[in-house]
Amino acid sequence: MIIDPKNQTRQENYKLMIGSIVPRPIAFVSTKSKDGILNLAPFSFFTAISSAPPTICFSPGRKADGSKKDTLVNIEATGEFVINVVTEEMAEAMNETATEIPSDMSEFEYAGFTPVTSESVRPPRVQESPINLECKLLQIVNVGIDGPGGASLVIGEIVRFHIADFLYENGRIDTGLLNPIGRLAGNQYTTLGRRFGLDRKPWPPKS
């Protein structure tokens, strides 16, 4: 099957993208509005960029009416946010935060998550998450149309790592104990499942 995206609707292209790019890690982003309202929302268009400095990015799309999501509005206003890793135990409550509640309400309270004061940024961390990445905004790149289907790429520098002690040993994280979830297509999610290791081959090959 060969498909030209220009011959499809944005929704048809979206379905092909989220079914092809799997599994996707989830950035559970906490922000704070200029009026002090705490916001919490999940985004699965999320990845690392560099380690010097440690830099990540995620992409909040526009709402169905074409307006910006509260997460983006808050980051534009404050330049700060926290990425919280989502475990399988957090999945149901995380899904509650995807509901578009009024901007003057907090998803922390709505979904039952506990805000914890961060060290270097104003938005709080999620206590229930075993890994929190405090971030300061580096750049926002607007991509696509300024309406439904468009998005903004948020690039941030990690200024603090918070890692639960039971996960951390000798500078590494035990991803098996972490038990993170990933996003698939539609309303489907996944856990890590079977893991295997592959060593990189040197060049030139050893004789």
CSV table of C-alpha atoms in Angstrom, one decimal, residues 1-197:
chain,number,residue,atom,x,y,z
A,1,MET,CA,0.0,0.0,0.0
A,2,ILE,CA,1.4,3.4,-1.0
A,3,ILE,CA,-0.4,6.4,0.3
A,4,ASP,CA,0.1,10.1,-0.5
A,5,PRO,CA,-0.7,12.1,2.6
A,6,LYS,CA,-1.8,15.0,0.5
A,7,ASN,CA,-4.7,12.9,-0.7
A,8,GLN,CA,-5.9,12.3,2.9
A,9,THR,CA,-7.5,14.3,5.7
A,10,ARG,CA,-5.4,15.3,8.7
A,11,GLN,CA,-7.3,12.7,10.8
A,12,GLU,CA,-6.5,9.9,8.3
A,13,ASN,CA,-2.8,10.9,8.4
A,14,TYR,CA,-2.9,11.0,12.2
A,15,LYS,CA,-4.2,7.5,12.4
A,16,LEU,CA,-1.4,6.2,10.1
A,17,MET,CA,1.2,8.0,12.2
A,18,ILE,CA,0.1,6.8,15.6
A,19,GLY,CA,-0.3,3.3,14.2
A,20,SER,CA,3.2,3.3,12.7
A,21,ILE,CA,5.2,5.1,15.4
A,22,VAL,CA,4.8,2.7,18.2
A,23,PRO,CA,5.3,2.3,21.1
A,24,ARG,CA,5.6,5.9,22.2
A,25,PRO,CA,6.8,7.0,25.6
A,26,ILE,CA,4.5,9.4,27.5
A,27,ALA,CA,5.5,12.8,28.8
A,28,PHE,CA,3.2,13.5,31.7
A,29,VAL,CA,3.7,17.2,31.8
A,30,SER,CA,3.0,19.4,34.8
A,31,THR,CA,2.9,23.2,34.4
A,32,LYS,CA,1.7,26.2,36.4
A,33,SER,CA,-0.3,29.0,34.9
A,34,LYS,CA,0.6,32.7,35.5
A,35,ASP,CA,-2.4,32.7,37.8
A,36,GLY,CA,-1.1,29.8,39.8
A,37,ILE,CA,-3.4,27.1,38.5
A,38,LEU,CA,-1.7,23.7,38.3
A,39,ASN,CA,-2.0,21.8,35.0
A,40,LEU,CA,-1.2,18.1,34.2
A,41,ALA,CA,-1.5,16.5,30.8
A,42,PRO,CA,-0.1,13.5,28.9
A,43,PHE,CA,1.7,13.7,25.5
A,44,SER,CA,3.0,10.8,23.5
A,45,PHE,CA,4.8,12.8,20.9
A,46,PHE,CA,7.9,12.9,23.1
A,47,THR,CA,11.6,12.0,23.0
A,48,ALA,CA,15.2,12.9,24.1
A,49,ILE,CA,17.4,15.1,21.9
A,50,SER,CA,20.8,15.5,23.5
A,51,SER,CA,22.8,14.7,26.7
A,52,ALA,CA,25.1,17.8,26.7
A,53,PRO,CA,23.1,19.5,27.9
A,54,PRO,CA,20.3,17.0,28.7
A,55,THR,CA,17.5,18.1,26.4
A,56,ILE,CA,14.1,16.7,25.7
A,57,CYS,CA,11.2,17.6,23.5
A,58,PHE,CA,7.5,17.0,23.3
A,59,SER,CA,4.8,18.2,20.9
A,60,PRO,CA,1.4,19.4,22.2
A,61,GLY,CA,-1.1,19.6,19.3
A,62,ARG,CA,-3.9,22.1,18.9
A,63,LYS,CA,-7.3,21.5,20.4
A,64,ALA,CA,-10.2,20.5,18.2
A,65,ASP,CA,-11.2,24.1,18.0
A,66,GLY,CA,-7.7,25.1,16.9
A,67,SER,CA,-6.7,26.8,20.2
A,68,LYS,CA,-3.6,26.1,22.2
A,69,LYS,CA,-3.7,23.6,25.0
A,70,ASP,CA,-3.2,24.8,28.5
A,71,THR,CA,0.2,23.1,28.8
A,72,LEU,CA,1.6,25.1,25.9
A,73,VAL,CA,0.0,28.4,27.1
A,74,ASN,CA,1.5,27.9,30.6
A,75,ILE,CA,5.0,27.1,29.2
A,76,GLU,CA,4.9,30.1,27.0
A,77,ALA,CA,4.1,32.3,30.0
A,78,THR,CA,6.5,30.8,32.5
A,79,GLY,CA,9.2,28.9,30.6
A,80,GLU,CA,9.1,26.0,33.0
A,81,PHE,CA,7.6,22.5,33.2
A,82,VAL,CA,8.2,19.0,34.6
A,83,ILE,CA,8.1,15.7,32.7
A,84,ASN,CA,6.8,12.9,34.9
A,85,VAL,CA,7.3,9.3,33.8
A,86,VAL,CA,4.0,7.2,33.8
A,87,THR,CA,4.0,3.7,35.2
A,88,GLU,CA,1.4,1.0,34.7
A,89,GLU,CA,0.0,1.8,38.2
A,90,MET,CA,-0.6,5.4,37.2
A,91,ALA,CA,-2.3,4.7,33.8
A,92,GLU,CA,-6.0,4.9,34.8
A,93,ALA,CA,-5.5,8.2,36.7
A,94,MET,CA,-3.3,9.6,33.9
A,95,ASN,CA,-6.1,9.0,31.4
A,96,GLU,CA,-8.4,11.1,33.5
A,97,THR,CA,-6.1,14.1,33.0
A,98,ALA,CA,-6.6,13.9,29.2
A,99,THR,CA,-10.2,15.1,29.7
A,100,GLU,CA,-10.5,18.8,28.7
A,101,ILE,CA,-11.7,20.3,32.0
A,102,PRO,CA,-12.0,24.1,32.4
A,103,SER,CA,-8.7,26.0,32.5
A,104,ASP,CA,-9.3,27.3,36.0
A,105,MET,CA,-9.5,23.7,37.4
A,106,SER,CA,-6.4,21.6,38.2
A,107,GLU,CA,-5.9,18.1,36.8
A,108,PHE,CA,-3.9,17.2,39.9
A,109,GLU,CA,-7.1,17.5,42.0
A,110,TYR,CA,-9.4,16.2,39.3
A,111,ALA,CA,-7.4,12.9,38.8
A,112,GLY,CA,-6.2,12.5,42.3
A,113,PHE,CA,-2.4,13.1,41.8
A,114,THR,CA,-0.3,14.7,44.5
A,115,PRO,CA,1.8,17.8,43.7
A,116,VAL,CA,5.3,18.0,45.2
A,117,THR,CA,7.4,21.1,45.3
A,118,SER,CA,10.2,21.1,42.7
A,119,GLU,CA,13.7,22.3,43.4
A,120,SER,CA,14.5,24.5,40.4
A,121,VAL,CA,11.2,25.3,38.7
A,122,ARG,CA,7.8,26.5,39.8
A,123,PRO,CA,5.6,23.7,38.4
A,124,PRO,CA,5.3,20.8,40.9
A,125,ARG,CA,6.3,17.2,40.4
A,126,VAL,CA,3.9,14.3,40.5
A,127,GLN,CA,4.6,12.4,43.8
A,128,GLU,CA,3.2,9.1,42.3
A,129,SER,CA,5.7,9.1,39.5
A,130,PRO,CA,9.1,7.5,40.3
A,131,ILE,CA,11.0,9.7,37.8
A,132,ASN,CA,10.6,13.5,37.4
A,133,LEU,CA,12.5,15.7,35.1
A,134,GLU,CA,12.5,19.4,36.0
A,135,CYS,CA,12.8,21.4,32.7
A,136,LYS,CA,13.4,24.9,31.6
A,137,LEU,CA,12.3,26.0,28.1
A,138,LEU,CA,14.9,26.4,25.4
A,139,GLN,CA,12.7,26.9,22.3
A,140,ILE,CA,9.2,26.5,20.9
A,141,VAL,CA,8.9,25.6,17.2
A,142,ASN,CA,5.5,26.0,15.7
A,143,VAL,CA,4.8,23.3,13.1
A,144,GLY,CA,2.0,23.0,10.5
A,145,ILE,CA,-1.1,25.1,10.4
A,146,ASP,CA,-2.3,27.3,13.2
A,147,GLY,CA,-5.4,25.2,13.8
A,148,PRO,CA,-6.5,21.6,14.2
A,149,GLY,CA,-3.7,19.3,13.2
A,150,GLY,CA,-1.0,21.8,13.9
A,151,ALA,CA,1.3,21.6,16.8
A,152,SER,CA,4.3,23.1,18.6
A,153,LEU,CA,7.5,21.4,19.4
A,154,VAL,CA,8.6,22.3,22.9
A,155,ILE,CA,12.3,21.9,23.6
A,156,GLY,CA,13.5,22.0,27.2
A,157,GLU,CA,16.7,21.5,29.2
A,158,ILE,CA,16.6,19.1,32.1
A,159,VAL,CA,17.8,21.0,35.2
A,160,ARG,CA,17.0,18.4,37.8
A,161,PHE,CA,16.6,14.6,37.8
A,162,HIS,CA,14.4,13.0,40.5
A,163,ILE,CA,14.7,9.2,40.5
A,164,ALA,CA,13.3,6.9,43.1
A,165,ASP,CA,16.0,5.2,45.1
A,166,PHE,CA,14.7,1.7,44.3
A,167,LEU,CA,15.3,2.3,40.6
A,168,TYR,CA,18.8,3.8,40.8
A,169,GLU,CA,22.0,1.9,41.0
A,170,ASN,CA,25.5,2.8,39.9
A,171,GLY,CA,24.3,5.6,37.6
A,172,ARG,CA,21.7,3.5,35.8
A,173,ILE,CA,17.9,3.0,36.0
A,174,ASP,CA,16.3,-0.4,36.3
A,175,THR,CA,13.7,-0.1,33.6
A,176,GLY,CA,12.2,-3.5,34.5
A,177,LEU,CA,11.4,-2.1,38.0
A,178,LEU,CA,10.2,1.2,36.5
A,179,ASN,CA,7.4,-0.6,34.6
A,180,PRO,CA,6.6,2.4,32.3
A,181,ILE,CA,3.7,2.3,29.8
A,182,GLY,CA,3.8,3.3,26.1
A,183,ARG,CA,1.1,4.6,23.8
A,184,LEU,CA,-0.1,2.6,20.8
A,185,ALA,CA,-2.8,3.5,18.3
A,186,GLY,CA,-6.3,4.5,19.4
A,187,ASN,CA,-6.9,4.0,23.1
A,188,GLN,CA,-4.3,1.2,23.3
A,189,TYR,CA,-1.3,1.2,25.6
A,190,THR,CA,1.5,-1.3,26.3
A,191,THR,CA,4.0,-2.2,29.0
A,192,LEU,CA,7.6,-3.3,28.3
A,193,GLY,CA,6.9,-7.0,27.7
A,194,ARG,CA,9.8,-9.2,26.5
A,195,ARG,CA,13.2,-7.5,26.6
A,196,PHE,CA,16.4,-8.6,24.9
A,197,GLY,CA,20.0,-7.3,24.5
